[in-house]
Coordinates of C-alpha atoms in Angstrom, one line a residue:
M1 CA 82.4 100.8 26.6
Q2 CA 82.1 103.0 23.5
Q3 CA 81.7 99.9 21.4
H4 CA 78.9 98.6 23.6
R5 CA 77.1 102.0 23.5
E6 CA 77.3 101.9 19.7
A7 CA 75.8 98.4 19.7
L8 CA 72.9 99.6 21.8
A9 CA 72.4 102.6 19.4
R10 CA 72.2 100.1 16.5
A11 CA 69.8 98.0 18.5
A12 CA 67.6 101.0 19.0
V13 CA 67.4 101.5 15.2
L14 CA 66.6 97.8 14.8
E15 CA 63.9 98.1 17.3
Q16 CA 62.3 101.0 15.4
T17 CA 62.5 99.0 12.1
A18 CA 61.2 95.8 13.7
Q19 CA 64.4 93.8 13.1
I20 CA 63.9 92.1 16.5
P21 CA 66.2 89.0 16.3
R22 CA 69.2 91.0 15.2
G23 CA 68.5 93.7 17.8
L24 CA 68.3 91.1 20.6
E25 CA 71.6 89.5 19.4
L26 CA 73.4 92.8 19.8
V27 CA 71.9 93.5 23.3
D28 CA 72.6 90.0 24.6
A29 CA 76.2 90.3 23.5
V30 CA 76.5 93.5 25.5
L31 CA 74.9 92.0 28.5
A32 CA 77.2 88.9 28.3
D33 CA 80.3 90.9 28.6
P34 CA 81.7 90.9 32.2
E35 CA 82.5 94.6 31.8
T36 CA 78.8 95.3 31.4
A37 CA 78.0 93.5 34.6
A38 CA 80.6 95.6 36.4
Y39 CA 79.4 98.9 35.0
E40 CA 75.8 99.3 36.1
P41 CA 74.8 102.4 34.0
L42 CA 75.5 100.4 30.8
R43 CA 73.8 97.3 32.2
A44 CA 70.6 99.4 33.0
E45 CA 70.6 100.8 29.5
A46 CA 71.1 97.4 27.9
L47 CA 68.2 95.9 29.9
L48 CA 66.0 98.8 28.9
R49 CA 66.8 98.3 25.3
K50 CA 66.2 94.5 25.6
G51 CA 62.8 95.1 27.2
G52 CA 61.9 97.4 24.3
L53 CA 62.8 94.8 21.7
Q54 CA 60.9 92.1 23.6
M55 CA 57.8 94.3 23.9
R56 CA 57.9 94.9 20.1
D57 CA 58.0 91.2 19.7
G58 CA 55.0 90.5 21.9
A59 CA 57.1 88.7 24.6
W60 CA 55.2 90.6 27.3
S61 CA 56.4 88.7 30.4
A62 CA 60.0 88.7 29.3
A63 CA 59.8 92.4 28.6
L64 CA 58.3 93.1 32.0
Q65 CA 61.2 91.2 33.6
S66 CA 63.8 93.2 31.6
F67 CA 62.1 96.6 32.4
E68 CA 62.0 95.7 36.1
E69 CA 65.7 94.7 36.2
A70 CA 66.5 98.0 34.3
L71 CA 64.3 100.0 36.8
W72 CA 65.8 98.5 40.0
T73 CA 69.4 98.9 38.6
A74 CA 68.7 102.5 37.5
L75 CA 67.2 103.4 40.9
G76 CA 70.2 102.0 42.7
I77 CA 72.7 104.2 40.8
D78 CA 70.3 107.2 40.2
H79 CA 70.2 106.8 36.4
A80 CA 67.2 109.1 36.0
P81 CA 66.4 108.6 32.3
V82 CA 66.5 104.8 32.4
A83 CA 64.4 104.8 35.6
A84 CA 61.8 107.1 34.1
Q85 CA 61.4 105.1 30.8
A86 CA 61.6 101.7 32.4
S87 CA 58.9 102.6 34.9
S88 CA 56.7 104.1 32.2
R89 CA 57.0 101.1 29.9
R90 CA 56.5 98.7 32.8
G91 CA 53.2 100.5 33.6
F92 CA 52.1 100.2 30.0
L93 CA 52.8 96.5 30.0
L94 CA 50.9 95.9 33.2
A95 CA 47.9 98.0 32.1
T96 CA 47.2 96.4 28.7
P97 CA 48.9 93.2 27.4
L98 CA 49.3 91.8 30.9
T99 CA 45.8 92.9 31.9
R100 CA 46.8 94.2 35.4
P101 CA 45.6 97.8 35.1
E102 CA 44.9 98.2 38.8
Q103 CA 48.5 97.4 39.7
A104 CA 49.6 99.9 37.0
L105 CA 47.3 102.5 38.4
A106 CA 48.7 101.9 41.9
D107 CA 52.2 102.4 40.6
L108 CA 51.3 105.6 38.6
P109 CA 52.4 108.0 41.4
M110 CA 55.9 106.4 41.4
I111 CA 56.0 106.5 37.6
T112 CA 54.9 110.2 37.6
A113 CA 57.6 111.1 40.1
L114 CA 60.4 109.4 38.2
N115 CA 59.3 111.0 35.0
R116 CA 59.1 114.5 36.5
R117 CA 62.8 114.3 37.1
V118 CA 63.4 114.1 33.3
Q119 CA 60.6 116.5 32.2
Q120 CA 63.1 118.5 30.1
D121 CA 63.5 115.5 27.8
V122 CA 60.6 115.9 25.3
E123 CA 60.6 112.3 24.1
L124 CA 60.6 110.8 27.6
R125 CA 58.0 113.2 28.8
A126 CA 55.7 112.5 25.8
E127 CA 56.1 108.8 26.2
F128 CA 55.1 109.1 29.8
F129 CA 51.9 110.9 28.9
V130 CA 51.1 108.2 26.3
N131 CA 51.6 105.4 28.7
A132 CA 49.8 107.2 31.6
G133 CA 46.9 107.7 29.2
T134 CA 46.8 104.0 28.5
I135 CA 46.7 103.1 32.2
H136 CA 43.8 105.5 32.7
L137 CA 42.0 104.0 29.6
Q138 CA 42.3 100.5 31.0
V139 CA 40.6 101.5 34.2
R140 CA 38.0 103.3 32.1
D141 CA 38.9 106.8 33.2
F142 CA 38.3 108.2 29.7
E143 CA 38.7 111.9 30.6
R144 CA 42.1 111.4 32.2
A145 CA 43.2 109.3 29.3
R146 CA 42.2 111.9 26.8
R147 CA 44.0 114.7 28.8
S148 CA 47.2 112.6 28.9
W149 CA 47.2 111.9 25.2
Q150 CA 46.4 115.5 24.4
E151 CA 49.4 116.6 26.5
A152 CA 51.6 114.2 24.6
I153 CA 50.3 115.5 21.2
A154 CA 50.7 119.2 22.2
L155 CA 54.2 118.6 23.5
L156 CA 55.4 116.8 20.4
E157 CA 53.7 119.2 18.1
A158 CA 55.3 122.2 19.8
H159 CA 58.7 120.7 19.2
G160 CA 58.0 119.5 15.6
R161 CA 58.0 115.8 16.5
L162 CA 54.4 114.8 16.0
E163 CA 55.1 112.8 12.8
T164 CA 57.4 110.4 14.7
P165 CA 56.6 106.8 16.0
L166 CA 55.7 108.3 19.4
G167 CA 53.5 110.9 17.9
I168 CA 51.7 108.3 15.8
N169 CA 51.1 106.3 18.9
A170 CA 49.5 109.3 20.7
L171 CA 47.3 109.9 17.6
A172 CA 46.3 106.2 17.5
N173 CA 45.4 106.2 21.2
T174 CA 43.0 109.2 20.7
A175 CA 41.4 107.2 17.9
I176 CA 41.0 104.2 20.2
L177 CA 39.3 106.5 22.7
E178 CA 36.9 107.6 20.0
L179 CA 36.0 103.9 19.6
E180 CA 35.5 103.4 23.3
T181 CA 33.1 106.4 23.3
E182 CA 31.3 105.0 20.2
R183 CA 32.3 107.8 17.8
L184 CA 33.0 105.3 15.1
E185 CA 33.1 107.5 12.0
E186 CA 35.6 109.9 13.7
A187 CA 37.7 106.9 14.8
V188 CA 37.8 105.5 11.2
T189 CA 39.0 108.9 9.9
S190 CA 41.6 109.2 12.6
L191 CA 42.9 105.6 12.0
R192 CA 43.2 106.1 8.3
R193 CA 45.4 109.1 9.0
V194 CA 47.5 107.1 11.5
V195 CA 48.0 104.2 9.0
E196 CA 49.0 106.6 6.2
V197 CA 51.4 108.6 8.3
S198 CA 52.9 105.5 10.0
E199 CA 53.5 103.8 6.6
R200 CA 55.1 107.0 5.2
I201 CA 57.6 107.6 8.1
M202 CA 58.2 104.1 9.5
G203 CA 57.8 101.9 6.4
P204 CA 55.7 98.8 5.8
R205 CA 57.6 96.4 8.2
Q206 CA 56.7 98.1 11.5
P207 CA 54.8 96.0 13.9
E208 CA 52.4 98.8 14.9
R209 CA 50.9 98.7 11.4
A210 CA 49.3 95.4 12.1
N211 CA 47.8 96.8 15.3
F212 CA 46.6 100.0 13.6
E213 CA 45.0 98.0 10.7
G214 CA 43.5 95.6 13.1
V215 CA 41.8 98.4 15.1
L216 CA 40.6 100.0 11.9
S217 CA 39.3 96.7 10.6
G218 CA 37.3 96.3 13.8
A219 CA 35.8 99.8 13.5
L220 CA 34.8 99.2 9.9
I221 CA 33.1 95.9 10.9
D222 CA 31.2 97.8 13.7
L223 CA 30.1 100.3 11.0
G224 CA 28.7 97.4 8.9
R225 CA 31.5 97.5 6.4
P226 CA 33.1 94.0 6.8
R227 CA 34.1 93.6 3.2
E228 CA 36.2 96.8 3.3
A229 CA 37.7 95.5 6.5
L230 CA 38.5 92.1 4.9
A231 CA 40.1 93.8 1.8
R232 CA 42.4 95.8 4.1
M233 CA 43.4 92.8 6.2
R234 CA 44.0 90.7 3.1
A235 CA 46.3 93.4 1.7
L236 CA 48.2 93.4 5.0
D237 CA 48.4 89.6 5.1
V238 CA 50.2 89.5 1.8
R239 CA 53.3 91.2 3.4
I240 CA 53.0 90.3 7.1
D241 CA 55.7 87.7 6.9
D242 CA 58.2 90.5 6.3
V243 CA 57.4 91.8 9.8
Q244 CA 59.9 90.4 12.4
S245 CA 57.4 90.5 15.2
K246 CA 55.6 87.4 16.3
G247 CA 53.0 89.5 18.2
A248 CA 52.3 91.7 15.2
R249 CA 51.9 88.7 12.9
F250 CA 49.5 87.1 15.4
V251 CA 47.3 90.3 15.6
A252 CA 47.2 90.6 11.8
T253 CA 46.2 87.0 11.4
L254 CA 43.6 87.1 14.1
M255 CA 42.0 90.2 12.8
L256 CA 42.0 88.8 9.3
A257 CA 40.1 85.8 10.7
R258 CA 37.6 88.1 12.3
A259 CA 37.1 90.0 9.1
E260 CA 36.6 86.8 7.2
M261 CA 34.0 85.6 9.7
M262 CA 32.0 88.8 9.6
A263 CA 32.2 89.1 5.8
G264 CA 30.6 85.7 5.2
A265 CA 33.6 83.3 5.2
P266 CA 33.4 81.7 8.7
R267 CA 35.0 78.4 7.6
E268 CA 38.1 80.2 6.4
A269 CA 38.2 82.1 9.7
L270 CA 37.9 78.8 11.6
A271 CA 40.8 77.3 9.7
R272 CA 42.9 80.3 10.3
M273 CA 42.2 80.3 14.0
A274 CA 42.9 76.6 14.2
A275 CA 46.3 77.2 12.7
L276 CA 46.9 80.0 15.1
R277 CA 46.1 77.7 18.1
R278 CA 48.6 75.2 16.8
T279 CA 51.4 77.6 16.0
E280 CA 51.0 80.2 18.8
P281 CA 49.3 78.4 21.8
A282 CA 50.8 80.9 24.3
L283 CA 49.2 83.8 22.5
F284 CA 45.9 82.2 21.5
G285 CA 44.5 81.9 25.0
P286 CA 41.0 81.3 26.4
V287 CA 40.0 84.9 25.8
Y288 CA 39.6 84.1 22.1
A289 CA 37.2 81.1 22.7
P290 CA 34.1 83.2 22.1
M291 CA 35.4 84.2 18.7
V292 CA 36.0 80.6 17.8
M293 CA 32.5 79.7 19.0
L294 CA 30.9 82.5 17.0
A295 CA 32.7 81.4 13.8
A296 CA 31.7 77.8 14.4
A297 CA 28.1 78.8 14.9
L298 CA 28.1 80.8 11.7
A299 CA 29.7 77.9 9.9
D300 CA 27.4 75.4 11.6
D301 CA 30.5 73.4 12.7
A302 CA 29.9 72.1 16.2
A303 CA 33.2 70.1 16.2
A304 CA 35.2 73.3 15.9
V305 CA 34.1 74.4 19.3
R306 CA 35.8 71.5 21.0

C-alpha cells in the first residue's frame, strides 16, 4: 500500500507540472492492482487523482466519470476529504466545460455539505470556494461568484498560500468576472499579474497558461488592441508543443486563430481552424462555427463555411 500511495503522490506532482501521460500511467497501474480494488480508500484516492489528470488534459467526460466513481466510493466508506474534493471538482466540470450549470447548481447544497466536513483543510476549503464561484458565474449570479472567490483569496492569503496554483486560479476568476461586467482595463491588469505569477511559480509548461493567455488575448481584442493580442499568442504558440495537455494546446491554437482573424490575417486563421477541425474534431464542435464563418467573411472565402 505504501508503494501505491507514493505513486499517487508522484502523480500529483506530475499533474501540477502537466506531465499528463506519465501521471495517468502511474494511476492506472495503481488501479490495476487487485489490492487496490480490495482497499476502497486507496481506490477512491486513485480515482480522484485520475480525474484530476484527465481534467487537466481536457478529457472532460472521462474526468467526470472518474470523479463520480471517486465520490460514490468515498461516500460509501466515509472518506470525507475525497468526497469533498471529488464533489467540488465534479460541480466545476458540470458548470463550465460540460455546460450543465443548472445541474451543478442543483448539486451545490450537497457539495457545500460535503466540504463543510473538511473546512479545517485550507486547500480543500479554498478549492470549494473557487469551484462554487464558477458554478454561480455560469448561472450569471455575479455577486455570489465574486463573494465565493473573495473568500478563497482571503483564506489563502491568511495562510500565506495565495501565490500557489489554487490562488492563481482564484485571482484569474476575479479577472474573468471583471470581463463579464465589462471592466476591461481592470481585467487586463489583473490577467497580466496572473500570467506573470503563474509563470514564475508553475513554469512555462502548465496548461493554465494557455487559458490565461487566451482570456487576456480576448480582452485585448475587445479593447481594440488585436496586434498586441496576436503578439502574445504567437509567443505562446512557439512553445505550446511542450505542454502535455491536449485541451491547453487546443485553446492556445484557437485563440491564436482568433487573434489572427481580428488583426487582419483571416486566411491564416481559417487555415489554422481547418487544421484544428481535422486533428481535434471532438473538441472543435459546432459552437465554433460562427468563428469560422466570420473568418471566412473577412477573407471573402465562401467555400470555407461549408
